Structure formats: C-alpha cells, structure tokens
Short mmCIF file of C-alpha atoms and ligand atoms in Angstrom, two decimals:
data_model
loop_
_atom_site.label_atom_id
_atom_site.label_comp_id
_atom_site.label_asym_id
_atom_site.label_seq_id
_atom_site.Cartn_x
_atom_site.Cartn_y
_atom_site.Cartn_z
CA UNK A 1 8.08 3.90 9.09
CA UNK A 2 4.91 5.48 9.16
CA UNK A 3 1.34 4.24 8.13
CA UNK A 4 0.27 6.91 5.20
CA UNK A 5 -3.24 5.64 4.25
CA UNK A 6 -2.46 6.37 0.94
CA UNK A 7 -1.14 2.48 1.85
CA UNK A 8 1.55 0.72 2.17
CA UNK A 9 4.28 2.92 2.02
CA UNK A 10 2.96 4.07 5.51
CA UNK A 11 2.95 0.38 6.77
CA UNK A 12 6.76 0.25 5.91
CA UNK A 13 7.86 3.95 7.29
CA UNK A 14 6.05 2.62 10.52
CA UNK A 15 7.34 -0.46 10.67
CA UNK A 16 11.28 1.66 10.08
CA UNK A 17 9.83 3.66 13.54
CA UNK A 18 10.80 6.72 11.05
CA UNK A 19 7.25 8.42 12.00
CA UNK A 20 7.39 9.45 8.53
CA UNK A 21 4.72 10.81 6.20
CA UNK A 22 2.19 9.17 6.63
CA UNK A 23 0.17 8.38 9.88
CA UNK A 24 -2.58 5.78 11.24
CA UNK A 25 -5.30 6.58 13.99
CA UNK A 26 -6.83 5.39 16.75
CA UNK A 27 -9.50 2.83 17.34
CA UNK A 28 -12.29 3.75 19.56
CA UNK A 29 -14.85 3.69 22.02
CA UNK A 30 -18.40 3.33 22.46
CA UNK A 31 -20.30 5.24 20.32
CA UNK A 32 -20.93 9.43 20.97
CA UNK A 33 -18.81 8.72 24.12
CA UNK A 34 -14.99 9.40 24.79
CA UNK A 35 -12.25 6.70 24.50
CA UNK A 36 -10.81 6.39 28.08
CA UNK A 37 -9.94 2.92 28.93
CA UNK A 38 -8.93 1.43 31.78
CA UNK A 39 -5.52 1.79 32.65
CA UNK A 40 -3.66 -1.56 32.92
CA UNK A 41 -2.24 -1.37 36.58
CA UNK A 42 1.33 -0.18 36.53
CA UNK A 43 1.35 1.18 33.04
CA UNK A 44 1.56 3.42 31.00
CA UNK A 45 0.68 7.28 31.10
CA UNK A 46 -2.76 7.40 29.71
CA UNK A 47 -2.82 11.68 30.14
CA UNK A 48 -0.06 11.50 26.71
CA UNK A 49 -2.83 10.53 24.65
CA UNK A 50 -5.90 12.51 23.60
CA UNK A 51 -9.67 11.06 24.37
CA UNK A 52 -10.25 9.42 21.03
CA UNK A 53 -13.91 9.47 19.72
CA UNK A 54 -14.71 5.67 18.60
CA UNK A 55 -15.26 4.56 14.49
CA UNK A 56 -18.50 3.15 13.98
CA UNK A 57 -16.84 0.75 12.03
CA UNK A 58 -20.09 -1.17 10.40
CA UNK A 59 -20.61 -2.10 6.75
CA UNK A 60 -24.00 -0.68 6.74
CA UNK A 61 -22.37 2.97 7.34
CA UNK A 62 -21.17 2.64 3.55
CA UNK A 63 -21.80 5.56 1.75
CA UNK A 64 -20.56 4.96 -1.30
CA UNK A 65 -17.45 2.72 -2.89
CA UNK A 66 -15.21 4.67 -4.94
CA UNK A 67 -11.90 3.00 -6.98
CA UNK A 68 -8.65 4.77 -8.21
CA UNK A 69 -5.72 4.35 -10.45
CA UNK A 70 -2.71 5.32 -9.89
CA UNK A 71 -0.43 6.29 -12.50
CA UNK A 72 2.63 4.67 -12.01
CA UNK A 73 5.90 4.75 -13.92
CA UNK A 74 8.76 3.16 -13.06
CA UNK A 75 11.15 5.93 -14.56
CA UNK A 76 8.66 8.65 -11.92
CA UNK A 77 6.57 11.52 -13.87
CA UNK A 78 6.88 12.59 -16.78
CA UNK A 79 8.55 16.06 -16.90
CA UNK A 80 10.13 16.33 -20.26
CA UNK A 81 9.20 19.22 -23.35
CA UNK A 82 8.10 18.41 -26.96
CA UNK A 83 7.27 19.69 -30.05
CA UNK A 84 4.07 18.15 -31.44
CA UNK A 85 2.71 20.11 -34.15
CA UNK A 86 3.17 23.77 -33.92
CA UNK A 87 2.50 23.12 -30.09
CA UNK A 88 4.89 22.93 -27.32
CA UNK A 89 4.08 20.12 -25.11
CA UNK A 90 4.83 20.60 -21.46
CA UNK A 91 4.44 16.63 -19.60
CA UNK A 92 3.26 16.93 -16.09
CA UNK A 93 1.80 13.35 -15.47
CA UNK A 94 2.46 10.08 -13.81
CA UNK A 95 2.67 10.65 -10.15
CA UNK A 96 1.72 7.06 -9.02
CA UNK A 97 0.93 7.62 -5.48
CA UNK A 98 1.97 10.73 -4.54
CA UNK A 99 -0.05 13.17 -7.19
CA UNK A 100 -1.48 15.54 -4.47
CA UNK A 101 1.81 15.40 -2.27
CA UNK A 102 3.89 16.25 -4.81
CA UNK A 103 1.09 18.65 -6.88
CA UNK A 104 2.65 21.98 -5.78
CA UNK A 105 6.67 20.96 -6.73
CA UNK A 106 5.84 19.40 -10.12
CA UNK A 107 3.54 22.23 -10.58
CA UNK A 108 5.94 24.63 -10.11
CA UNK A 109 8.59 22.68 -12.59
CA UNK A 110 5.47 22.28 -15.21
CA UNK A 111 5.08 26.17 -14.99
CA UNK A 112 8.42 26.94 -15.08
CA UNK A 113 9.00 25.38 -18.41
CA UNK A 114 5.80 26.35 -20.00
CA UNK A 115 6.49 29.98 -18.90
CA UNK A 116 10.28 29.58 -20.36
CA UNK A 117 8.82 29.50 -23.84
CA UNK A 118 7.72 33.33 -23.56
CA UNK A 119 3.60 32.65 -24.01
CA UNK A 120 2.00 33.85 -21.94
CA UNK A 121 -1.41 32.79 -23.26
CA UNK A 122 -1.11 28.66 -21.95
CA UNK A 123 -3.70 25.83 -22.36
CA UNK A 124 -3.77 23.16 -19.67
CA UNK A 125 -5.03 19.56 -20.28
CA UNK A 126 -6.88 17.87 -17.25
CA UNK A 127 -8.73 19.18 -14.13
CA UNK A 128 -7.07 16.58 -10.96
CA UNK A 129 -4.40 17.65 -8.87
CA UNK A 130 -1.81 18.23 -11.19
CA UNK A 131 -3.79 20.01 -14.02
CA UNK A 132 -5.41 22.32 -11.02
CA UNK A 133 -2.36 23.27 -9.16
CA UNK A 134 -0.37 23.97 -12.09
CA UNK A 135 -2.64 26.34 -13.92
CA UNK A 136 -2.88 28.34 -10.33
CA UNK A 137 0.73 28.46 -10.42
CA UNK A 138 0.69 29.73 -14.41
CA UNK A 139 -1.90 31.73 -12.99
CA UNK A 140 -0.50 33.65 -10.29
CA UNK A 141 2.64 33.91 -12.49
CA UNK A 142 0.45 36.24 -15.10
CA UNK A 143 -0.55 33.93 -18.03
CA UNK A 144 -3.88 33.64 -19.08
CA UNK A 145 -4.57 30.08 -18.54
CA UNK A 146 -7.53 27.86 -19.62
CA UNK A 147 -7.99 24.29 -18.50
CA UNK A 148 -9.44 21.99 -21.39
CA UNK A 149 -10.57 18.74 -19.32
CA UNK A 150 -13.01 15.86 -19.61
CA UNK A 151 -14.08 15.76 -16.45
CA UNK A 152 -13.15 18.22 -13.47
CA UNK A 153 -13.38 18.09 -9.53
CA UNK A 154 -15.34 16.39 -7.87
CA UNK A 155 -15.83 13.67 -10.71
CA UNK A 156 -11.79 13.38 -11.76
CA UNK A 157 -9.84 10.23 -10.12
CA UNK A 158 -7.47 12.59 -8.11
CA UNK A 159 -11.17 13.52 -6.27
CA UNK A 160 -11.11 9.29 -5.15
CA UNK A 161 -8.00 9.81 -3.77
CA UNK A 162 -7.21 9.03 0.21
CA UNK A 163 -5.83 12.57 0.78
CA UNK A 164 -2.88 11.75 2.92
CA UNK A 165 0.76 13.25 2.65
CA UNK A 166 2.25 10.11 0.96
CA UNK A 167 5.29 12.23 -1.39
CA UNK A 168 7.00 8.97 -1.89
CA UNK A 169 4.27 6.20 -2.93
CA UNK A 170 4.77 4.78 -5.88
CA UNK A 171 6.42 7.51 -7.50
CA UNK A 172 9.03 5.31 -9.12
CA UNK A 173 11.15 2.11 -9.42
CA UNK A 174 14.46 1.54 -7.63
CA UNK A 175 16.88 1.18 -10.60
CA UNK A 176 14.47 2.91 -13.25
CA UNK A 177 14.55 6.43 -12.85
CA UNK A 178 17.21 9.08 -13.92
CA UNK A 179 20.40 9.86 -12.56
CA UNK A 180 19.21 13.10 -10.67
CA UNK A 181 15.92 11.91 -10.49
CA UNK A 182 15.82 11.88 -6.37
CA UNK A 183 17.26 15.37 -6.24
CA UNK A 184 14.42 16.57 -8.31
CA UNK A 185 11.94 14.32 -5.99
CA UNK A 186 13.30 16.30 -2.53
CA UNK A 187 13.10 19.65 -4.69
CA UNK A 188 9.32 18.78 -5.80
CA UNK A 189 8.98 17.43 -2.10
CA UNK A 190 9.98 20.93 -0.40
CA UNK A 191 8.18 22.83 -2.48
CA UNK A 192 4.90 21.48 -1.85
CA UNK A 193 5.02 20.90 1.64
CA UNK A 194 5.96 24.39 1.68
CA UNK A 195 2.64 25.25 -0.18
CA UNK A 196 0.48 22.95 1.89
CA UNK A 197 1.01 24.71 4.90
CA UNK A 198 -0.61 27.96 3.69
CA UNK A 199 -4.01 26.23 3.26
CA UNK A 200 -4.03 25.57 7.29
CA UNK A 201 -6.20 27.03 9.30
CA UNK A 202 -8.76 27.70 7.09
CA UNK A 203 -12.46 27.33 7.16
CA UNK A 204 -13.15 24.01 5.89
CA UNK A 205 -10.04 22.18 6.72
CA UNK A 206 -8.80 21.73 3.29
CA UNK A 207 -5.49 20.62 4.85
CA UNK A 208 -4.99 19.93 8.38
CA UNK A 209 -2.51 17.55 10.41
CA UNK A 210 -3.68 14.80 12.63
CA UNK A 211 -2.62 11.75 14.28
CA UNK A 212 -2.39 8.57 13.00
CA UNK A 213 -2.03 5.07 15.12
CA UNK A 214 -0.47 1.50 14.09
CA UNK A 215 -1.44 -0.88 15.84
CA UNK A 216 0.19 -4.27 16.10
CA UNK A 217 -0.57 -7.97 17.73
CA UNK A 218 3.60 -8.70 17.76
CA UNK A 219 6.44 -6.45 17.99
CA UNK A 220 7.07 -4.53 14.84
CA UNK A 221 10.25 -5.41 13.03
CA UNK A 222 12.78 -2.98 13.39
CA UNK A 223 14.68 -1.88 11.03
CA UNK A 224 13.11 -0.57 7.23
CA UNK A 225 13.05 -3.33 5.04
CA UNK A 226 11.02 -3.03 1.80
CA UNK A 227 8.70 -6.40 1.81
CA UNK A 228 8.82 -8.95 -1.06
CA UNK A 229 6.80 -7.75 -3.84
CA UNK A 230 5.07 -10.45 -5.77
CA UNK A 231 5.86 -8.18 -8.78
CA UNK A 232 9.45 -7.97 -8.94
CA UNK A 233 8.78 -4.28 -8.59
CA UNK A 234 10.99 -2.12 -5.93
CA UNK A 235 8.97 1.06 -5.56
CA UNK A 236 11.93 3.96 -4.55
CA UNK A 237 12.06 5.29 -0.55
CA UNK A 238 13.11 8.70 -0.25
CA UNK A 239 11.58 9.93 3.00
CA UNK A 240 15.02 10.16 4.28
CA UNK A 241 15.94 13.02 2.37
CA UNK A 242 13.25 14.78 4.75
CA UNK A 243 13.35 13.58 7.60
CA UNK A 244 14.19 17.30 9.08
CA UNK A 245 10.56 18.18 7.64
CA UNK A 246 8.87 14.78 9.00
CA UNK A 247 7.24 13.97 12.34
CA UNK A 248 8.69 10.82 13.86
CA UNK A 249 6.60 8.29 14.94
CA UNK A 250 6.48 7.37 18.65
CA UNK A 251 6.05 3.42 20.14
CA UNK A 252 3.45 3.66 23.01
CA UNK A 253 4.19 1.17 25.77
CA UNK A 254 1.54 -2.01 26.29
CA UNK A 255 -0.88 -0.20 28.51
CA UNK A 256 -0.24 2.92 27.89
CA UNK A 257 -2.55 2.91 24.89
CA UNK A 258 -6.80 2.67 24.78
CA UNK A 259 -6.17 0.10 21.99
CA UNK A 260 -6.36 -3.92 22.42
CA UNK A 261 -3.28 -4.66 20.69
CA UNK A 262 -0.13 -5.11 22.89
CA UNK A 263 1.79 -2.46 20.23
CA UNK A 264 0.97 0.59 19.20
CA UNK A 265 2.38 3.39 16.76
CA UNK A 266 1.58 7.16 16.79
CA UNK A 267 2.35 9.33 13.78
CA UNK A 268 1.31 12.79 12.82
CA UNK A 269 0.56 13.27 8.80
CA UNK A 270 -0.83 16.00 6.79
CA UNK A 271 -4.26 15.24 5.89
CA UNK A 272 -5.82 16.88 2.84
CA UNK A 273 -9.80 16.74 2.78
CA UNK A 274 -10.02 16.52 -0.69
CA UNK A 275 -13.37 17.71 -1.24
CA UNK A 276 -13.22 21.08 0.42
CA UNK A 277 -9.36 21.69 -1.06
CA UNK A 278 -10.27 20.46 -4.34
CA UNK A 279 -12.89 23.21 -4.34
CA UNK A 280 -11.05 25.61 -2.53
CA UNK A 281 -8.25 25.24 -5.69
CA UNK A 282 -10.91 25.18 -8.35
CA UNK A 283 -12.76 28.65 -7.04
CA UNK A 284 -9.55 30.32 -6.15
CA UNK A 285 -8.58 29.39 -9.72
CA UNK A 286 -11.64 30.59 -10.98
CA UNK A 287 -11.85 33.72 -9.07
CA UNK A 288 -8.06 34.28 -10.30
CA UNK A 289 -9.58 34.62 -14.19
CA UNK A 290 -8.76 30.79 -14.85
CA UNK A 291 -11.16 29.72 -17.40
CA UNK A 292 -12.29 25.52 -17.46
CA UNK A 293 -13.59 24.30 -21.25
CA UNK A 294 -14.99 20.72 -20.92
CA UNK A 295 -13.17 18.93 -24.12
CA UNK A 296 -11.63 15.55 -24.93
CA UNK A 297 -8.66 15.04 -26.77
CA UNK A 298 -8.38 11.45 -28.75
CA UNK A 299 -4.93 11.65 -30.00
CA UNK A 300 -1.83 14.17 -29.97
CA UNK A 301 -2.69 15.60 -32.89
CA UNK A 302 -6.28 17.00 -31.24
CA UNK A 303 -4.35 19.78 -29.86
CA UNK A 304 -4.19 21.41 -33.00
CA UNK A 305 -7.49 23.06 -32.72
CA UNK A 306 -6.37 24.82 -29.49
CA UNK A 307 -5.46 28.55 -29.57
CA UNK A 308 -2.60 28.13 -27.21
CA UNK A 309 0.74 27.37 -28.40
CA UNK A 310 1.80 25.76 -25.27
CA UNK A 311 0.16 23.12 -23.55
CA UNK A 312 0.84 21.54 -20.15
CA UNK A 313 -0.14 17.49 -20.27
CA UNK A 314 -1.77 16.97 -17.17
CA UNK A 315 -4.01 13.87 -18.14
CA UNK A 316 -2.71 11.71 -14.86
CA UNK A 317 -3.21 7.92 -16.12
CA UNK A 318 -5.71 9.04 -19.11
CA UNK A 319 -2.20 9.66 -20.68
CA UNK A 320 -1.62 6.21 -21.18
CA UNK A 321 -4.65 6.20 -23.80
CA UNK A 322 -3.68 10.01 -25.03
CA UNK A 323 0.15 9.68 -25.18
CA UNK A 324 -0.12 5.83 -25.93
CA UNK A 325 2.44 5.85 -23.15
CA UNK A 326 2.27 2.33 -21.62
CA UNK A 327 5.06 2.71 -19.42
CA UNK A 328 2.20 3.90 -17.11
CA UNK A 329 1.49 0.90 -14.88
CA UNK A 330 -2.23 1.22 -13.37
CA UNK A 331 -2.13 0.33 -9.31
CA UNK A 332 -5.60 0.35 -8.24
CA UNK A 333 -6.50 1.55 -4.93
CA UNK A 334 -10.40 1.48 -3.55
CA UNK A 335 -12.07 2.99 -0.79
CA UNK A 336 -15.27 2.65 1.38
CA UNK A 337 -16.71 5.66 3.01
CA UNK A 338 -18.40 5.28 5.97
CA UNK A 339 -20.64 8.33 7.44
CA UNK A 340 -18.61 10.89 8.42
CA UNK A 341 -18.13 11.47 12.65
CA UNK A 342 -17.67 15.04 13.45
CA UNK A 343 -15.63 13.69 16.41
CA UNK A 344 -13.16 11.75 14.73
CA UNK A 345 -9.93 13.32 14.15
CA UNK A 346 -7.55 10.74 13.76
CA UNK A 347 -6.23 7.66 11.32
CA UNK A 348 -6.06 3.95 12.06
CA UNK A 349 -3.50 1.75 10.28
CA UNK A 350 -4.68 -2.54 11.44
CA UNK A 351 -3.41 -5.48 9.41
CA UNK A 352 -3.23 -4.23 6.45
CA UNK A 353 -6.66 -1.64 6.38
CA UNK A 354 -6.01 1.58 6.93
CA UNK A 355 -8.67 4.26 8.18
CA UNK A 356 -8.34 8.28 7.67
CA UNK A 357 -11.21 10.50 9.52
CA UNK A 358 -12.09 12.86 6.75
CA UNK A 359 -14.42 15.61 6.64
CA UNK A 360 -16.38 13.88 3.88
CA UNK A 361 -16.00 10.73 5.51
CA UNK A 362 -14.34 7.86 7.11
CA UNK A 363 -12.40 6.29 4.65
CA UNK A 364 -11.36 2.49 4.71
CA UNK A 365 -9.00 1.29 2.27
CA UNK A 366 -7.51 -2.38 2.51
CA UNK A 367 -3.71 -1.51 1.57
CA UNK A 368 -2.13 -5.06 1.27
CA UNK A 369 1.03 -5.71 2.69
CA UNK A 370 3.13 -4.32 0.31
CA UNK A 371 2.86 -1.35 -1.85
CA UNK A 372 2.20 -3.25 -5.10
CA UNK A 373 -1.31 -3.77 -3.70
CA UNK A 374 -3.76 -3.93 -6.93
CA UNK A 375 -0.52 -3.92 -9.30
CA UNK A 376 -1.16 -3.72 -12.83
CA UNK A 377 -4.77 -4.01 -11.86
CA UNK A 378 -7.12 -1.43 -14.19
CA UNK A 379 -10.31 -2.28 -12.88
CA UNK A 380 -12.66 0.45 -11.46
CA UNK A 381 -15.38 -1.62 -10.70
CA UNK A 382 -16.19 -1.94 -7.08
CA UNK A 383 -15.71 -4.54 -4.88
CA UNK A 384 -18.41 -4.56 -2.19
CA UNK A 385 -16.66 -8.01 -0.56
CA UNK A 386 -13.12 -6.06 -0.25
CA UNK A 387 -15.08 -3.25 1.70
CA UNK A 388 -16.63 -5.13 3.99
CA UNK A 389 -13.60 -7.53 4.88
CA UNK A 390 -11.51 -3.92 5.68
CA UNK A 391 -14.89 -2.71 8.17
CA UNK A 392 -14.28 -6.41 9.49
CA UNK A 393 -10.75 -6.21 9.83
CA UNK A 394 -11.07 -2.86 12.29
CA UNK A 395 -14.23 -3.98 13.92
CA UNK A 396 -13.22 -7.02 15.01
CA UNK A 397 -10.39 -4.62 16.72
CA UNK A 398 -13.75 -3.25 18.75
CA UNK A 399 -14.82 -6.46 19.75
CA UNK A 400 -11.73 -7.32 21.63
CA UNK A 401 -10.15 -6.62 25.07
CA UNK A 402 -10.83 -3.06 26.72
CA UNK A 403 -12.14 -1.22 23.42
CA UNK A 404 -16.04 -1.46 23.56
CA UNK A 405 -18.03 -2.24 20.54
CA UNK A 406 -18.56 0.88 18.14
C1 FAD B 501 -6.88 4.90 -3.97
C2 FAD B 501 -5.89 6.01 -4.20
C3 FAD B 501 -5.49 6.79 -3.14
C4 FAD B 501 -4.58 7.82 -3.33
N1 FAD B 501 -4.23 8.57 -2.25
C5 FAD B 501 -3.34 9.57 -2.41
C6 FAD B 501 -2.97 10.35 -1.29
O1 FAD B 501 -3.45 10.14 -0.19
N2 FAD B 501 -2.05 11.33 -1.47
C7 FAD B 501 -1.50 11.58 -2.70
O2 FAD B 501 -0.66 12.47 -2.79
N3 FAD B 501 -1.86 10.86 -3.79
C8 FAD B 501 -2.76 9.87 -3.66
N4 FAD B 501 -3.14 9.11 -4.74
C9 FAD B 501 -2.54 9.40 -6.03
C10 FAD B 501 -3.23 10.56 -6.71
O3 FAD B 501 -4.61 10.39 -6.62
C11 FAD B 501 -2.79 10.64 -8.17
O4 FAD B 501 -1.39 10.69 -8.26
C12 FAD B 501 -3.38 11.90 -8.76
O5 FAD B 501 -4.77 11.83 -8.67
C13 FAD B 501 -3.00 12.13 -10.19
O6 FAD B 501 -3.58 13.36 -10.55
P1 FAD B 501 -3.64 13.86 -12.03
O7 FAD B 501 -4.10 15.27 -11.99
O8 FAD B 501 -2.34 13.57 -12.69
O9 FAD B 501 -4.70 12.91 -12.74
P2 FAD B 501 -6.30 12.87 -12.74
O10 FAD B 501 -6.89 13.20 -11.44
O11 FAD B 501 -6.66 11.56 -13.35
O12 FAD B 501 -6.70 14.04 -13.71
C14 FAD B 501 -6.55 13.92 -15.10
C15 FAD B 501 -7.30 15.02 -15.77
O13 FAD B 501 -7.04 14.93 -17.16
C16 FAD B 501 -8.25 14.83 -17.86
N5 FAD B 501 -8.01 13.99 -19.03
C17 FAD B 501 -7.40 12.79 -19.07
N6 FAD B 501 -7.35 12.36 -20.35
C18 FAD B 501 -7.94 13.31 -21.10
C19 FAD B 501 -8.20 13.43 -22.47
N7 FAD B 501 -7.84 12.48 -23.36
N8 FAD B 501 -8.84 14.55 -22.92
C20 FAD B 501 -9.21 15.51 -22.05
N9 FAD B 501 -8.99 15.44 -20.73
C21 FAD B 501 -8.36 14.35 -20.27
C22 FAD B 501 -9.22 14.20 -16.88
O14 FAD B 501 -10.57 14.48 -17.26
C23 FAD B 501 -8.80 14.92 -15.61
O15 FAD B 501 -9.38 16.19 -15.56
C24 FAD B 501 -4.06 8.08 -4.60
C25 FAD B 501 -4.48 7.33 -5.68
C26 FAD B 501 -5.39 6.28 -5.48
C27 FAD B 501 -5.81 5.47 -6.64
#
C-alpha cells in the first residue's frame, strides 16, 4: 500500500507494499542543511536516496488551521439526470476523498450528459474541483458556461484539501455501490490521470510528482488487509485496477535509509499544489469566456430563476443541505500548515500523521489508523490540540537516533 496524505487509504496501500497512489516523505536534517546521515556500517546504499532537506517540524511554524469535509456516500457520486422544473439536472457530487483525483473523469461524464441534451447555453452550480473542472470541460467542448457559486477558489472546501492523488479514498462502500460502479471508477480514474499530466511542468507546479516515505518502528504487515473500522463502514479498494498506471512502493533496508526507524517505505504520488492549480483552472476558465455569478441556491426549486435549462450539481457536501440528500456522510479531515521550505520536496507518512511539502506549505494532517478517521464528524472548527500532537508525533521522529533536531 501506499501512504496518500489524503490519509489512510495511503497507510493501507503501503502497508499492501503496492506503492500505490499515494506516497509519504522523508524526515530530515538539521535545519538549511542537507540530510546525509551516517551510514550504519555494512548497510545499505545511501547514493539510492536523494539528500533530503529537514521539516522544521515545530508548532510555532503554524500558519494557519484549516478543516474539511468530505462528501462521502456509500453508493460513490452522484452521477444520475433529473428533471426538476423545466430544468435538467445534471448530479456531479459526492466524491468523498478523491474529488480532485477523480475531477477530470467525472467531469468529463458530467459534461457528457449535460451536452447530450443539445444546450449549449449550461449553468454550473459550485466553484471546487468538480464545479471548476467540469465547466472547463463544457467549456472547451463549445457551450457557453456560467458558474453560479457561493463561494469560489481559494475560500471553497476543495481549496482545504491535502492535494494528493488519492482516486480511491472514500469514494464508496464495499457492498453499496452499483453493479458497474468500479468500471465507471477505473474509467473516471484514467481519464483524469490522463489530464493531470498535462499540467506538469509548468510554472508554478500546479501538479508535480514527488516522493513520499513510510516509516515504521516494526515490520509492516504484509499482505493488504483493510483495518477494523469502528464504523462498520468498508470504504471500496480499487487501486488494483491501475496498478499498470501506479508507481510501486519500494522497502529500503535498515540502514540504508537517513531515517531513525528500522523500516522504511518509498512511494512516488502525484502532488497537486492546490493553490497555484486551483488558480491556474479558474483563469484558464476565465480566459476561455467562462463567466462566475456569486449566488446561493436554498432549495431545488431556486434554479428556476436561472436562464439555463441545464444545470450541472456540483455543490460537493453543500448538497446534502441543497438536495436534502443525507446519504452524504461528512468525514472530516484537518490540516496544520507549517511555513513553507523551498527545499522540501517530499511527503512523510509516521504513526498515523502524514506530512506533504507543498508550495503553500507543509501540511500535517493526523490521518488515524483507518480511513474512517473523523467519520460522521461535521465539525469545522479547529482543533489547535490535534495540530500540535501531529507536529509532536514527527518531531519526536527528529529527536531520535541519527536524524538531528529540525
Ligand atoms: C482534509 C481533506 C483532504 C482531502 N484531500 C484530498 C486529496 O488530497 N486529493 C483528493 O483528490 N481529494 C481530497 N479531498 C477530497 C476533496 O477535497 C473533495 O472530494 C472535493 O473538495 C469535493 O469538491 P466539490 O467541488 O464537489 O465540492 P466543494 O469544494 O465543496 O465545492 C462546492 C461548491 O458548490 C458551492 N455550493 C454548495 N452549495 C451551494 C448552494 N446551496 N448554493 C450555491 N453554491 C453552493 C460552494 O460554494 C462551492 O463553490 C480531501 C478532503 C478533505 C476534507
């Protein structure tokens, strides 16, 4: 398995040795300098690692706290077509963990049906991932497209989102989803990992790849085995339908590694920096002729006073209070950001805290040990204690063996 800081879903690809999607990184070294420990005699080939810049992994390096929702369904996103009103209704929403991975495929499947109604003059609700990728898709297509939105990028939840290739996190529930379901999920998979590699290479980073390190006190389990969940909930696993487009992850030998656990992981992940690709997609849009109108919608029947006959639902988890759909199960996720390092190109994954190098920042996000981490929990408040016992969890990493304090 792989470590995706998106969470846990990394923990258990990393702990299957499938080097999946997801990634962790690599402690550190003293501060400014280069991670080059000592080699343990006998051991190891330090020359198959990279110098690894060190995390200055200290609570008052908090920038700011930010908290997320996922919207989860067990049955995976909404997809379906209705008639409300004279509108069609195109759903797009619901992508638990996986909104951004999965943006480009579910995009293209939200388009497709919109565009299969002959408009060509569409209205999209919502301004996150899914609302932004699939009116660039409607876009590119031809339709005039305006996005009606309460709140767009930076200030949407997709915007507190890790920014990790995680296509497979919480997207749905073993034994809840329809027959054809997976299919659909490797289709919507393809597709956007397809897309994500044309934003590489380009100024800004807005989507880059980068190495990602597990590290472990005992031998990690073999095999794939989904942990207990305290929930009863069995979140679905379908990395395995792409493994031919997934990096394996490789065990590194005790002392072959600068980190002070006997075990280590590496991984390689896509990494979306989520500020600079959020913008990139909103000017591109822009540029493109999209048009953005600020407006909240209370009930169905709101979208009535739009123009547009056909209306892609993009709302994420505000369409559990739009669409009084309550199948939408809230998993709360929150992150710390410490002060971004310019040096630091890589992810940590540590007892249960995982760490992603960002452009905008370090981010540190205690991910449980199973993926049901903050379950059915709707709070957005912050929690300053959960921050600080992540930094803790990594530092005290710094503060053992060969790996000097940060
Ligand atoms: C902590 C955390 C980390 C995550 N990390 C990752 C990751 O690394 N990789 C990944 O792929 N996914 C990740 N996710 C999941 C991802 O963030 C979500 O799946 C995604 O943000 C959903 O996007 P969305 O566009 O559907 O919803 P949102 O971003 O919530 O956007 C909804 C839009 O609809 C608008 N809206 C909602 N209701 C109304 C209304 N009534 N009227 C008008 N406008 C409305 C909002 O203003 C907004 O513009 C993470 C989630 C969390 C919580």
């Amino acid at each position: 398995m792989t470590f995706d800081i998106d969470a846990i879903a990394n923990r258990r690809r990393l702990l299957a040795g499938l080097g999946g999607l997801g990634l962790m990184g690599a402690a550190g070294c003293a501060p400014g300098q280069l991670a080059r420990p000592e080699p343990m005699a006998g051991l190891g080939d330090f020359d198959t690692l990279p110098r690894l810049a060190p995390i200055r992994m200290r609570p008052d390096r908090i920038s700011k706290i930010t908290v997320c929702l996922r919207p989860f369904r067990k049955a995976g996103p909404r997809l379906d077509v209705e008639t409300v009103g004279d509108k069609t209704v195109v759903h797009n929403y619901g992508h638990g963990g996986s909104g951004w991975s999965l943006s480009w495929g579910s995009g293209t499947i939200a388009a497709k049906n919109a565009l299969s109604t002959g408009e060509r003059d569409i209205a999209v609700i919502g301004c996150g991932a899914l609302g932004l990728t699939t009116a660039t898709l409607l876009r590119r297509a031809g339709a005039n497209v305006t996005i009606y939105a309460s709140e767009r990028t930076p200030d949407t939840r997709s915007a507190r989102a890790t920014g990790t290739w995680s296509p497979d996190s919480r997207i749905a529930a073993v034994g809840a989803t329809a027959p054809g379901f997976e299919a659909q999920w490797e289709q919507m998979c393809r597709t956007s990992y397809a897309a994500f590699q044309t934003y590489l290479g380009l100024a800004g980073d807005p989507v880059e790849w980068t190495d990602r390190y597990s590290l472990f006190d005992n031998p990690p389990g073999p095999g794939r085995a989904t942990p207990h969940d305290p929930n009863g909930v069995r979140f679905v696993e379908y990395v395995d339908r792409v493994r031919d487009i997934t990096p394996r992850s490789l065990d590194l030998a005790p002392g072959s590694h600068p980190f002070p656990t006997p075990y280590a992981r590496r991984g390689t992940a896509m990494q979306f920096n989520i500020a600079e690709y959020a913008h990139l997609l909103m000017t591109d849009y822009l540029l493109a002729g999209g048009k953005i109108e600020t407006m909240t919608f209370h009930t169905p029947a709101d979208l009535a006073a739009l123009k547009q006959k056909v209306v892609v639902n993009c709302t994420g988890y505000g369409a559990r209070a739009l669409w009084k759909d309550e199948s939408i199960i809230p998993v709360r996720g929150q992150i710390a950001w410490l002060i971004p390092q310019f040096e630091v190109h890589y992810g940590l994954y540590y007892k249960g805290v995982s760490i992603l190098a960002r452009r905008d920042g370090i981010v540190v996000q205690q991910v449980g040990q199973t993926e049901a981490w903050g379950y059915n929990d709707d709070s957005e408040v912050a929690s300053r204690s959960e921050a600080e016992d992540a930094i803790a969890t990594i530092a005290a990493l710094y503060g053992r063996g060969r790996t000097p304090a940060a």
